[in-house]
Amino acid sequence: QNNSVPLDEVYNHHWLIFNSQGNRGVCGGYLSYIFGVGQECRNTPVVFPDGTGYVAKGSWPWFANIHLLRTEGLRVDTNKSQAVKECIECSYTPEKGCSPSESGMFACCGDGSYCPVDSPQQPVKNYYLTYTMEYTTDASAVKPVRLYVLDGSNCQIEYNIQADEANPYQVTEHSWTAPASGDIAFTVGHVHNSGVNISLLVNDEIKCTSVPTYGTEVGKPGNEKGYIVKFSSCNDGFSIQAGDTIGVRAVYYVGYDDPTGSGIPGGSHGGVMALFYLGAVEESLRDADGNKIEKPWELEWQPAPVVV
């Protein structure tokens, strides 16, 4: 019926779009996606600055990884919000076919698995992902942007954080050495519920901080109470130099009295993320000697040296 579905019915953990090129970020694998976001997608579109865009060949194959969690009719052992938390954070239950040590990981949210429900015979529903894309066939009018994904958890993709009332602001951070000089056209971060913010740093200077907006209306698509419905992004652009230290720093709240606006219980959280998505203008990329990078998809990001 073409009705928008609220996140408190179907939680959009992520949708990721890949092609045969990949983005050549630091991790590869699941993080080699070209386009992709999570629960914030309605209000956080990928916006390329004027005159730039992603240039692709018509012969490239494209494919998707879509992770949706229907949270209707969940079995409630303590309270409904706790049941939702355990479902969308991929917590271990025997029904999922994973082990307790894999709680919070994709293994506990695998294809075909389900969260504990009151009745496994709930009516089946079909859901569809719709999107809008602006494009041109005149590639000469567009400066190509090369996309990268940096993971502040050092390629764990998902990781677990433990409750800490004494020090409730938990920081996860990782850095790399920039493999090239160039112009960064836009950046935007991604964290999960109880995320406070996530920042991109160049030589310890914050260049962009993405702050989540939490929804305030129960069942309202695009403003679902207690869910992240938007991230701020940075579209002013800045330059980096080969050899610069590029860092990602994510802050989560792990106390029990969570002030973020998250609608799930505070404390420990499973399967959180610390990702930064950025676009570099291809024609600006140069190696340390000033030579143009002819194959930007082959750039290798190395961990930054640890300063003792």
PDB file of C-alpha atoms in Angstrom:
ATOM      1  CA  GLN A   1       0.000   0.000   0.000  1.00  0.00           C
ATOM      2  CA  ASN A   2       3.082   2.256  -0.171  1.00  0.00           C
ATOM      3  CA  ASN A   3       2.831   3.238   3.500  1.00  0.00           C
ATOM      4  CA  SER A   4       5.953   4.244   5.400  1.00  0.00           C
ATOM      5  CA  VAL A   5       6.735   1.791   8.192  1.00  0.00           C
ATOM      6  CA  PRO A   6       7.965   3.058  11.573  1.00  0.00           C
ATOM      7  CA  LEU A   7      11.185   1.735  13.100  1.00  0.00           C
ATOM      8  CA  ASP A   8       9.282   0.428  16.111  1.00  0.00           C
ATOM      9  CA  GLU A   9       7.653  -2.069  13.732  1.00  0.00           C
ATOM     10  CA  VAL A  10      10.644  -2.863  11.517  1.00  0.00           C
ATOM     11  CA  TYR A  11      14.089  -1.782  12.667  1.00  0.00           C
ATOM     12  CA  ASN A  12      16.378  -0.898   9.763  1.00  0.00           C
ATOM     13  CA  HIS A  13      19.723  -2.173  11.039  1.00  0.00           C
ATOM     14  CA  HIS A  14      21.311  -1.409   7.675  1.00  0.00           C
ATOM     15  CA  TRP A  15      21.014  -1.469   3.941  1.00  0.00           C
ATOM     16  CA  LEU A  16      24.277  -1.620   1.993  1.00  0.00           C
ATOM     17  CA  ILE A  17      24.785  -1.293  -1.762  1.00  0.00           C
ATOM     18  CA  PHE A  18      27.927  -2.805  -3.301  1.00  0.00           C
ATOM     19  CA  ASN A  19      29.478  -3.040  -6.740  1.00  0.00           C
ATOM     20  CA  SER A  20      32.460  -4.877  -8.198  1.00  0.00           C
ATOM     21  CA  GLN A  21      34.774  -1.916  -7.446  1.00  0.00           C
ATOM     22  CA  GLY A  22      34.153  -1.563  -3.729  1.00  0.00           C
ATOM     23  CA  ASN A  23      35.155   1.565  -1.845  1.00  0.00           C
ATOM     24  CA  ARG A  24      38.679   0.479  -0.795  1.00  0.00           C
ATOM     25  CA  GLY A  25      38.242   1.775   2.721  1.00  0.00           C
ATOM     26  CA  VAL A  26      40.367   0.386   5.497  1.00  0.00           C
ATOM     27  CA  CYS A  27      38.479  -2.827   6.166  1.00  0.00           C
ATOM     28  CA  GLY A  28      37.001  -4.363   3.004  1.00  0.00           C
ATOM     29  CA  GLY A  29      34.354  -7.043   3.437  1.00  0.00           C
ATOM     30  CA  TYR A  30      31.006  -5.672   4.639  1.00  0.00           C
ATOM     31  CA  LEU A  31      32.542  -2.189   4.848  1.00  0.00           C
ATOM     32  CA  SER A  32      33.418  -2.059   1.149  1.00  0.00           C
ATOM     33  CA  TYR A  33      29.904  -0.771   0.397  1.00  0.00           C
ATOM     34  CA  ILE A  34      29.322   2.188  -1.922  1.00  0.00           C
ATOM     35  CA  PHE A  35      26.086   3.471  -0.422  1.00  0.00           C
ATOM     36  CA  GLY A  36      24.488   2.516   2.852  1.00  0.00           C
ATOM     37  CA  VAL A  37      23.038   3.669   6.153  1.00  0.00           C
ATOM     38  CA  GLY A  38      20.833   2.365   8.945  1.00  0.00           C
ATOM     39  CA  GLN A  39      17.827   3.546  10.916  1.00  0.00           C
ATOM     40  CA  GLU A  40      18.620   7.205  10.095  1.00  0.00           C
ATOM     41  CA  CYS A  41      18.221   6.778   6.330  1.00  0.00           C
ATOM     42  CA  ARG A  42      14.951   8.704   5.845  1.00  0.00           C
ATOM     43  CA  ASN A  43      16.525  11.954   7.039  1.00  0.00           C
ATOM     44  CA  THR A  44      20.208  11.454   6.191  1.00  0.00           C
ATOM     45  CA  PRO A  45      20.532  11.201   2.412  1.00  0.00           C
ATOM     46  CA  VAL A  46      23.904  10.905   0.699  1.00  0.00           C
ATOM     47  CA  VAL A  47      24.404  14.359  -0.818  1.00  0.00           C
ATOM     48  CA  PHE A  48      27.302  15.044  -3.185  1.00  0.00           C
ATOM     49  CA  PRO A  49      28.434  18.684  -3.462  1.00  0.00           C
ATOM     50  CA  ASP A  50      27.426  20.426  -6.686  1.00  0.00           C
ATOM     51  CA  GLY A  51      29.457  19.273  -9.666  1.00  0.00           C
ATOM     52  CA  THR A  52      30.548  16.018  -8.034  1.00  0.00           C
ATOM     53  CA  GLY A  53      29.125  12.517  -7.939  1.00  0.00           C
ATOM     54  CA  TYR A  54      29.830   8.825  -8.020  1.00  0.00           C
ATOM     55  CA  VAL A  55      30.757   7.716 -11.563  1.00  0.00           C
ATOM     56  CA  ALA A  56      30.006   4.105 -12.476  1.00  0.00           C
ATOM     57  CA  LYS A  57      30.118   2.017 -15.620  1.00  0.00           C
ATOM     58  CA  GLY A  58      26.909   0.479 -16.885  1.00  0.00           C
ATOM     59  CA  SER A  59      28.547  -2.949 -17.013  1.00  0.00           C
ATOM     60  CA  TRP A  60      29.331  -3.064 -13.276  1.00  0.00           C
ATOM     61  CA  PRO A  61      27.191  -5.521 -11.289  1.00  0.00           C
ATOM     62  CA  TRP A  62      25.451  -4.164  -8.187  1.00  0.00           C
ATOM     63  CA  PHE A  63      24.082  -6.061  -5.204  1.00  0.00           C
ATOM     64  CA  ALA A  64      22.657  -5.344  -1.757  1.00  0.00           C
ATOM     65  CA  ASN A  65      22.884  -6.508   1.840  1.00  0.00           C
ATOM     66  CA  ILE A  66      19.696  -5.560   3.705  1.00  0.00           C
ATOM     67  CA  HIS A  67      19.214  -6.255   7.411  1.00  0.00           C
ATOM     68  CA  LEU A  68      15.707  -5.631   8.766  1.00  0.00           C
ATOM     69  CA  LEU A  69      14.373  -6.741  12.170  1.00  0.00           C
ATOM     70  CA  ARG A  70      10.638  -6.935  12.731  1.00  0.00           C
ATOM     71  CA  THR A  71       9.986  -6.206  16.385  1.00  0.00           C
ATOM     72  CA  GLU A  72       6.239  -6.837  16.631  1.00  0.00           C
ATOM     73  CA  GLY A  73       4.997  -9.466  19.085  1.00  0.00           C
ATOM     74  CA  LEU A  74       8.305  -9.924  20.890  1.00  0.00           C
ATOM     75  CA  ARG A  75       8.357 -12.161  23.948  1.00  0.00           C
ATOM     76  CA  VAL A  76       8.572  -9.916  27.006  1.00  0.00           C
ATOM     77  CA  ASP A  77      10.524 -11.380  29.904  1.00  0.00           C
ATOM     78  CA  THR A  78      11.201  -8.114  31.781  1.00  0.00           C
ATOM     79  CA  ASN A  79       9.690  -5.197  29.830  1.00  0.00           C
ATOM     80  CA  LYS A  80       8.986  -4.320  26.210  1.00  0.00           C
ATOM     81  CA  SER A  81      11.875  -1.880  25.790  1.00  0.00           C
ATOM     82  CA  GLN A  82      14.325  -4.496  27.069  1.00  0.00           C
ATOM     83  CA  ALA A  83      12.904  -7.022  24.594  1.00  0.00           C
ATOM     84  CA  VAL A  84      13.371  -4.518  21.753  1.00  0.00           C
ATOM     85  CA  LYS A  85      16.923  -3.768  22.917  1.00  0.00           C
ATOM     86  CA  GLU A  86      17.883  -7.440  22.938  1.00  0.00           C
ATOM     87  CA  CYS A  87      16.365  -7.900  19.483  1.00  0.00           C
ATOM     88  CA  ILE A  88      17.895  -4.923  17.660  1.00  0.00           C
ATOM     89  CA  GLU A  89      21.272  -5.377  19.396  1.00  0.00           C
ATOM     90  CA  CYS A  90      21.462  -8.992  18.213  1.00  0.00           C
ATOM     91  CA  SER A  91      21.641 -10.471  21.713  1.00  0.00           C
ATOM     92  CA  TYR A  92      22.155 -14.208  22.100  1.00  0.00           C
ATOM     93  CA  THR A  93      19.172 -16.514  22.479  1.00  0.00           C
ATOM     94  CA  PRO A  94      19.190 -20.276  21.893  1.00  0.00           C
ATOM     95  CA  GLU A  95      16.659 -19.916  19.049  1.00  0.00           C
ATOM     96  CA  LYS A  96      19.136 -17.978  16.896  1.00  0.00           C
ATOM     97  CA  GLY A  97      21.696 -20.738  16.356  1.00  0.00           C
ATOM     98  CA  CYS A  98      24.622 -18.669  17.650  1.00  0.00           C
ATOM     99  CA  SER A  99      26.737 -19.028  20.776  1.00  0.00           C
ATOM    100  CA  PRO A 100      26.713 -16.790  23.882  1.00  0.00           C
ATOM    101  CA  SER A 101      30.185 -15.524  22.947  1.00  0.00           C
ATOM    102  CA  GLU A 102      28.720 -14.220  19.677  1.00  0.00           C
ATOM    103  CA  SER A 103      26.062 -12.085  21.375  1.00  0.00           C
ATOM    104  CA  GLY A 104      25.853  -8.688  19.691  1.00  0.00           C
ATOM    105  CA  MET A 105      27.452  -9.951  16.492  1.00  0.00           C
ATOM    106  CA  PHE A 106      25.977 -10.700  13.069  1.00  0.00           C
ATOM    107  CA  ALA A 107      26.025 -14.409  13.946  1.00  0.00           C
ATOM    108  CA  CYS A 108      23.124 -13.713  16.335  1.00  0.00           C
ATOM    109  CA  CYS A 109      21.185 -11.840  13.651  1.00  0.00           C
ATOM    110  CA  GLY A 110      21.773 -14.179  10.732  1.00  0.00           C
ATOM    111  CA  ASP A 111      19.548 -14.522   7.686  1.00  0.00           C
ATOM    112  CA  GLY A 112      16.424 -16.448   8.649  1.00  0.00           C
ATOM    113  CA  SER A 113      16.939 -16.100  12.403  1.00  0.00           C
ATOM    114  CA  TYR A 114      14.359 -14.390  14.586  1.00  0.00           C
ATOM    115  CA  CYS A 115      14.029 -12.742  17.966  1.00  0.00           C
ATOM    116  CA  PRO A 116      11.962 -14.600  20.624  1.00  0.00           C
ATOM    117  CA  VAL A 117       8.257 -13.947  20.059  1.00  0.00           C
ATOM    118  CA  ASP A 118       5.013 -14.788  21.837  1.00  0.00           C
ATOM    119  CA  SER A 119       3.749 -16.708  18.828  1.00  0.00           C
ATOM    120  CA  PRO A 120       5.928 -17.930  15.940  1.00  0.00           C
ATOM    121  CA  GLN A 121       2.788 -18.080  13.782  1.00  0.00           C
ATOM    122  CA  GLN A 122       2.432 -14.321  13.301  1.00  0.00           C
ATOM    123  CA  PRO A 123       1.103 -13.306   9.878  1.00  0.00           C
ATOM    124  CA  VAL A 124       3.806 -12.807   7.260  1.00  0.00           C
ATOM    125  CA  LYS A 125       4.262  -9.271   5.939  1.00  0.00           C
ATOM    126  CA  ASN A 126       6.164  -8.088   2.897  1.00  0.00           C
ATOM    127  CA  TYR A 127       8.294  -4.947   3.196  1.00  0.00           C
ATOM    128  CA  TYR A 128       9.952  -2.985   0.411  1.00  0.00           C
ATOM    129  CA  LEU A 129      12.864  -0.576   0.341  1.00  0.00           C
ATOM    130  CA  THR A 130      12.269   2.492  -1.816  1.00  0.00           C
ATOM    131  CA  TYR A 131      14.830   5.123  -2.701  1.00  0.00           C
ATOM    132  CA  THR A 132      15.337   8.171  -4.891  1.00  0.00           C
ATOM    133  CA  MET A 133      18.510   8.719  -6.893  1.00  0.00           C
ATOM    134  CA  GLU A 134      19.532  11.734  -8.946  1.00  0.00           C
ATOM    135  CA  TYR A 135      21.767  10.848 -11.880  1.00  0.00           C
ATOM    136  CA  THR A 136      23.092  11.976 -15.236  1.00  0.00           C
ATOM    137  CA  THR A 137      24.413  10.073 -18.233  1.00  0.00           C
ATOM    138  CA  ASP A 138      26.818  12.933 -18.963  1.00  0.00           C
ATOM    139  CA  ALA A 139      29.770  11.710 -16.901  1.00  0.00           C
ATOM    140  CA  SER A 140      31.957  14.550 -18.224  1.00  0.00           C
ATOM    141  CA  ALA A 141      29.854  17.016 -16.211  1.00  0.00           C
ATOM    142  CA  VAL A 142      30.702  15.321 -12.918  1.00  0.00           C
ATOM    143  CA  LYS A 143      33.915  15.271 -10.903  1.00  0.00           C
ATOM    144  CA  PRO A 144      34.194  11.673  -9.672  1.00  0.00           C
ATOM    145  CA  VAL A 145      34.198  11.167  -5.911  1.00  0.00           C
ATOM    146  CA  ARG A 146      35.895   8.110  -4.417  1.00  0.00           C
ATOM    147  CA  LEU A 147      34.114   6.759  -1.322  1.00  0.00           C
ATOM    148  CA  TYR A 148      35.786   5.350   1.777  1.00  0.00           C
ATOM    149  CA  VAL A 149      34.498   3.918   5.060  1.00  0.00           C
ATOM    150  CA  LEU A 150      36.641   4.208   8.202  1.00  0.00           C
ATOM    151  CA  ASP A 151      35.882   2.085  11.271  1.00  0.00           C
ATOM    152  CA  GLY A 152      36.775   3.504  14.680  1.00  0.00           C
ATOM    153  CA  SER A 153      36.646  -0.001  16.166  1.00  0.00           C
ATOM    154  CA  ASN A 154      39.563  -1.074  13.930  1.00  0.00           C
ATOM    155  CA  CYS A 155      37.470  -3.194  11.569  1.00  0.00           C
ATOM    156  CA  GLN A 156      35.428  -5.050  14.172  1.00  0.00           C
ATOM    157  CA  ILE A 157      32.372  -3.573  12.386  1.00  0.00           C
ATOM    158  CA  GLU A 158      30.218  -4.417  15.400  1.00  0.00           C
ATOM    159  CA  TYR A 159      31.470  -4.475  18.969  1.00  0.00           C
ATOM    160  CA  ASN A 160      30.070  -4.637  22.493  1.00  0.00           C
ATOM    161  CA  ILE A 161      30.398  -1.992  25.202  1.00  0.00           C
ATOM    162  CA  GLN A 162      29.954  -2.596  28.919  1.00  0.00           C
ATOM    163  CA  ALA A 163      28.024  -0.593  31.498  1.00  0.00           C
ATOM    164  CA  ASP A 164      30.090   1.825  33.567  1.00  0.00           C
ATOM    165  CA  GLU A 165      28.267   4.181  35.925  1.00  0.00           C
ATOM    166  CA  ALA A 166      31.507   5.731  37.180  1.00  0.00           C
ATOM    167  CA  ASN A 167      32.695   6.633  33.665  1.00  0.00           C
ATOM    168  CA  PRO A 168      29.553   6.612  31.519  1.00  0.00           C
ATOM    169  CA  TYR A 169      30.998   8.261  28.393  1.00  0.00           C
ATOM    170  CA  GLN A 170      32.763   5.417  26.595  1.00  0.00           C
ATOM    171  CA  VAL A 171      35.204   6.361  23.826  1.00  0.00           C
ATOM    172  CA  THR A 172      36.287   4.110  20.954  1.00  0.00           C
ATOM    173  CA  GLU A 173      39.020   5.474  18.710  1.00  0.00           C
ATOM    174  CA  HIS A 174      41.363   4.354  15.950  1.00  0.00           C
ATOM    175  CA  SER A 175      43.703   6.158  13.536  1.00  0.00           C
ATOM    176  CA  TRP A 176      45.360   5.588  10.165  1.00  0.00           C
ATOM    177  CA  THR A 177      48.035   7.244   8.060  1.00  0.00           C
ATOM    178  CA  ALA A 178      46.552   8.999   5.021  1.00  0.00           C
ATOM    179  CA  PRO A 179      47.837   7.196   1.882  1.00  0.00           C
ATOM    180  CA  ALA A 180      47.412  10.286  -0.316  1.00  0.00           C
ATOM    181  CA  SER A 181      46.827  14.028  -0.364  1.00  0.00           C
ATOM    182  CA  GLY A 182      43.490  15.303  -1.626  1.00  0.00           C
ATOM    183  CA  ASP A 183      40.220  17.124  -1.115  1.00  0.00           C
ATOM    184  CA  ILE A 184      37.493  15.603   1.051  1.00  0.00           C
ATOM    185  CA  ALA A 185      34.122  16.679  -0.341  1.00  0.00           C
ATOM    186  CA  PHE A 186      31.793  15.454   2.420  1.00  0.00           C
ATOM    187  CA  THR A 187      31.730  13.278   5.526  1.00  0.00           C
ATOM    188  CA  VAL A 188      29.081  11.723   7.781  1.00  0.00           C
ATOM    189  CA  GLY A 189      29.291   9.351  10.730  1.00  0.00           C
ATOM    190  CA  HIS A 190      27.229   6.433  12.005  1.00  0.00           C
ATOM    191  CA  VAL A 191      26.633   5.118  15.519  1.00  0.00           C
ATOM    192  CA  HIS A 192      23.854   3.109  17.154  1.00  0.00           C
ATOM    193  CA  ASN A 193      21.432   3.847  19.994  1.00  0.00           C
ATOM    194  CA  SER A 194      23.043   5.511  23.022  1.00  0.00           C
ATOM    195  CA  GLY A 195      25.592   7.065  20.688  1.00  0.00           C
ATOM    196  CA  VAL A 196      26.461  10.622  21.720  1.00  0.00           C
ATOM    197  CA  ASN A 197      28.500  11.614  18.679  1.00  0.00           C
ATOM    198  CA  ILE A 198      31.277  10.491  16.348  1.00  0.00           C
ATOM    199  CA  SER A 199      34.133  12.653  15.050  1.00  0.00           C
ATOM    200  CA  LEU A 200      36.628  12.571  12.200  1.00  0.00           C
ATOM    201  CA  LEU A 201      40.032  14.002  13.123  1.00  0.00           C
ATOM    202  CA  VAL A 202      43.054  15.049  11.065  1.00  0.00           C
ATOM    203  CA  ASN A 203      46.270  15.289  13.094  1.00  0.00           C
ATOM    204  CA  ASP A 204      44.132  15.402  16.267  1.00  0.00           C
ATOM    205  CA  GLU A 205      42.058  18.320  14.950  1.00  0.00           C
ATOM    206  CA  ILE A 206      38.326  17.619  14.665  1.00  0.00           C
ATOM    207  CA  LYS A 207      37.183  18.183  11.079  1.00  0.00           C
ATOM    208  CA  CYS A 208      33.655  16.846  11.418  1.00  0.00           C
ATOM    209  CA  THR A 209      31.421  15.713  14.263  1.00  0.00           C
ATOM    210  CA  SER A 210      28.262  13.818  13.392  1.00  0.00           C
ATOM    211  CA  VAL A 211      25.592  14.095  16.062  1.00  0.00           C
ATOM    212  CA  PRO A 212      22.544  11.803  16.092  1.00  0.00           C
ATOM    213  CA  THR A 213      19.007  13.118  16.432  1.00  0.00           C
ATOM    214  CA  TYR A 214      16.650  10.861  18.376  1.00  0.00           C
ATOM    215  CA  GLY A 215      12.973  10.769  17.457  1.00  0.00           C
ATOM    216  CA  THR A 216      10.217  12.037  19.730  1.00  0.00           C
ATOM    217  CA  GLU A 217       6.921  10.569  18.413  1.00  0.00           C
ATOM    218  CA  VAL A 218       5.762   7.008  18.970  1.00  0.00           C
ATOM    219  CA  GLY A 219       5.058   5.224  15.686  1.00  0.00           C
ATOM    220  CA  LYS A 220       5.784   8.271  13.522  1.00  0.00           C
ATOM    221  CA  PRO A 221       7.864   7.281  10.467  1.00  0.00           C
ATOM    222  CA  GLY A 222      10.877   9.557  10.317  1.00  0.00           C
ATOM    223  CA  ASN A 223      10.567  10.693  13.945  1.00  0.00           C
ATOM    224  CA  GLU A 224      10.197   7.425  15.866  1.00  0.00           C
ATOM    225  CA  LYS A 225      10.535   7.993  19.600  1.00  0.00           C
ATOM    226  CA  GLY A 226      13.789   6.649  21.003  1.00  0.00           C
ATOM    227  CA  TYR A 227      15.364   5.764  17.638  1.00  0.00           C
ATOM    228  CA  ILE A 228      18.109   7.600  15.760  1.00  0.00           C
ATOM    229  CA  VAL A 229      16.340   9.363  12.896  1.00  0.00           C
ATOM    230  CA  LYS A 230      19.078  11.621  11.542  1.00  0.00           C
ATOM    231  CA  PHE A 231      22.807  12.373  11.613  1.00  0.00           C
ATOM    232  CA  SER A 232      24.381  15.750  11.039  1.00  0.00           C
ATOM    233  CA  SER A 233      26.904  15.705   8.176  1.00  0.00           C
ATOM    234  CA  CYS A 234      29.746  17.961   7.028  1.00  0.00           C
ATOM    235  CA  ASN A 235      29.664  19.263   3.473  1.00  0.00           C
ATOM    236  CA  ASP A 236      32.093  22.207   3.683  1.00  0.00           C
ATOM    237  CA  GLY A 237      35.044  20.104   2.561  1.00  0.00           C
ATOM    238  CA  PHE A 238      38.674  20.151   3.643  1.00  0.00           C
ATOM    239  CA  SER A 239      42.048  18.883   2.434  1.00  0.00           C
ATOM    240  CA  ILE A 240      44.382  16.207   3.779  1.00  0.00           C
ATOM    241  CA  GLN A 241      48.056  15.530   3.094  1.00  0.00           C
ATOM    242  CA  ALA A 242      49.764  12.196   2.531  1.00  0.00           C
ATOM    243  CA  GLY A 243      51.106  11.080   5.893  1.00  0.00           C
ATOM    244  CA  ASP A 244      48.460  12.900   7.947  1.00  0.00           C
ATOM    245  CA  THR A 245      46.966  10.981  10.846  1.00  0.00           C
ATOM    246  CA  ILE A 246      43.259  10.378  10.201  1.00  0.00           C
ATOM    247  CA  GLY A 247      41.249   9.310  13.234  1.00  0.00           C
ATOM    248  CA  VAL A 248      37.693   8.288  14.103  1.00  0.00           C
ATOM    249  CA  ARG A 249      36.422   8.794  17.663  1.00  0.00           C
ATOM    250  CA  ALA A 250      33.003   7.533  18.774  1.00  0.00           C
ATOM    251  CA  VAL A 251      31.359   8.359  22.092  1.00  0.00           C
ATOM    252  CA  TYR A 252      28.636   6.192  23.640  1.00  0.00           C
ATOM    253  CA  TYR A 253      26.795   6.614  26.930  1.00  0.00           C
ATOM    254  CA  VAL A 254      27.008   3.437  29.040  1.00  0.00           C
ATOM    255  CA  GLY A 255      25.452   4.644  32.273  1.00  0.00           C
ATOM    256  CA  TYR A 256      21.960   3.486  33.193  1.00  0.00           C
ATOM    257  CA  ASP A 257      20.291   6.909  33.236  1.00  0.00           C
ATOM    258  CA  ASP A 258      20.811   7.489  29.506  1.00  0.00           C
ATOM    259  CA  PRO A 259      20.418  11.186  28.540  1.00  0.00           C
ATOM    260  CA  THR A 260      20.809  10.734  24.775  1.00  0.00           C
ATOM    261  CA  GLY A 261      17.145  10.262  23.923  1.00  0.00           C
ATOM    262  CA  SER A 262      17.555   6.564  23.182  1.00  0.00           C
ATOM    263  CA  GLY A 263      14.399   4.608  23.868  1.00  0.00           C
ATOM    264  CA  ILE A 264      16.080   1.391  24.958  1.00  0.00           C
ATOM    265  CA  PRO A 265      17.482   0.675  28.430  1.00  0.00           C
ATOM    266  CA  GLY A 266      20.933   2.057  29.187  1.00  0.00           C
ATOM    267  CA  GLY A 267      24.035   0.311  30.439  1.00  0.00           C
ATOM    268  CA  SER A 268      25.773  -2.285  28.282  1.00  0.00           C
ATOM    269  CA  HIS A 269      25.078  -2.395  24.547  1.00  0.00           C
ATOM    270  CA  GLY A 270      25.721  -5.050  21.943  1.00  0.00           C
ATOM    271  CA  GLY A 271      26.627  -4.746  18.285  1.00  0.00           C
ATOM    272  CA  VAL A 272      27.352  -1.009  18.275  1.00  0.00           C
ATOM    273  CA  MET A 273      29.240   0.671  15.419  1.00  0.00           C
ATOM    274  CA  ALA A 274      31.699   3.551  14.924  1.00  0.00           C
ATOM    275  CA  LEU A 275      31.794   4.282  11.193  1.00  0.00           C
ATOM    276  CA  PHE A 276      32.726   7.357   9.174  1.00  0.00           C
ATOM    277  CA  TYR A 277      31.794   7.649   5.503  1.00  0.00           C
ATOM    278  CA  LEU A 278      33.720  10.135   3.385  1.00  0.00           C
ATOM    279  CA  GLY A 279      34.051  11.139  -0.235  1.00  0.00           C
ATOM    280  CA  ALA A 280      37.364  12.270  -1.772  1.00  0.00           C
ATOM    281  CA  VAL A 281      37.521  14.108  -5.119  1.00  0.00           C
ATOM    282  CA  GLU A 282      39.425  11.662  -7.341  1.00  0.00           C
ATOM    283  CA  GLU A 283      41.229  14.226  -9.505  1.00  0.00           C
ATOM    284  CA  SER A 284      42.722  15.845  -6.372  1.00  0.00           C
ATOM    285  CA  LEU A 285      44.385  12.677  -5.063  1.00  0.00           C
ATOM    286  CA  ARG A 286      48.196  12.733  -5.111  1.00  0.00           C
ATOM    287  CA  ASP A 287      50.873  10.487  -3.609  1.00  0.00           C
ATOM    288  CA  ALA A 288      53.609  11.732  -1.285  1.00  0.00           C
ATOM    289  CA  ASP A 289      55.699  12.836  -4.290  1.00  0.00           C
ATOM    290  CA  GLY A 290      52.847  14.847  -5.820  1.00  0.00           C
ATOM    291  CA  ASN A 291      52.028  12.309  -8.541  1.00  0.00           C
ATOM    292  CA  LYS A 292      48.383  11.799  -9.458  1.00  0.00           C
ATOM    293  CA  ILE A 293      46.826   8.634  -8.069  1.00  0.00           C
ATOM    294  CA  GLU A 294      45.738   6.788 -11.205  1.00  0.00           C
ATOM    295  CA  LYS A 295      43.976   3.942  -9.370  1.00  0.00           C
ATOM    296  CA  PRO A 296      42.389   5.426  -6.232  1.00  0.00           C
ATOM    297  CA  TRP A 297      40.551   2.160  -5.583  1.00  0.00           C
ATOM    298  CA  GLU A 298      43.931   0.568  -4.814  1.00  0.00           C
ATOM    299  CA  LEU A 299      44.934   2.958  -2.006  1.00  0.00           C
ATOM    300  CA  GLU A 300      45.925   1.158   1.184  1.00  0.00           C
ATOM    301  CA  TRP A 301      45.185   2.715   4.571  1.00  0.00           C
ATOM    302  CA  GLN A 302      47.746   1.695   7.199  1.00  0.00           C
ATOM    303  CA  PRO A 303      47.336   2.058  11.000  1.00  0.00           C
ATOM    304  CA  ALA A 304      48.914   5.235  12.319  1.00  0.00           C
ATOM    305  CA  PRO A 305      52.054   4.771  14.470  1.00  0.00           C
ATOM    306  CA  VAL A 306      51.311   4.614  18.187  1.00  0.00           C
ATOM    307  CA  VAL A 307      52.803   7.554  20.046  1.00  0.00           C
ATOM    308  CA  VAL A 308      53.991   6.519  23.508  1.00  0.00           C
TER     309      VAL A 308
END
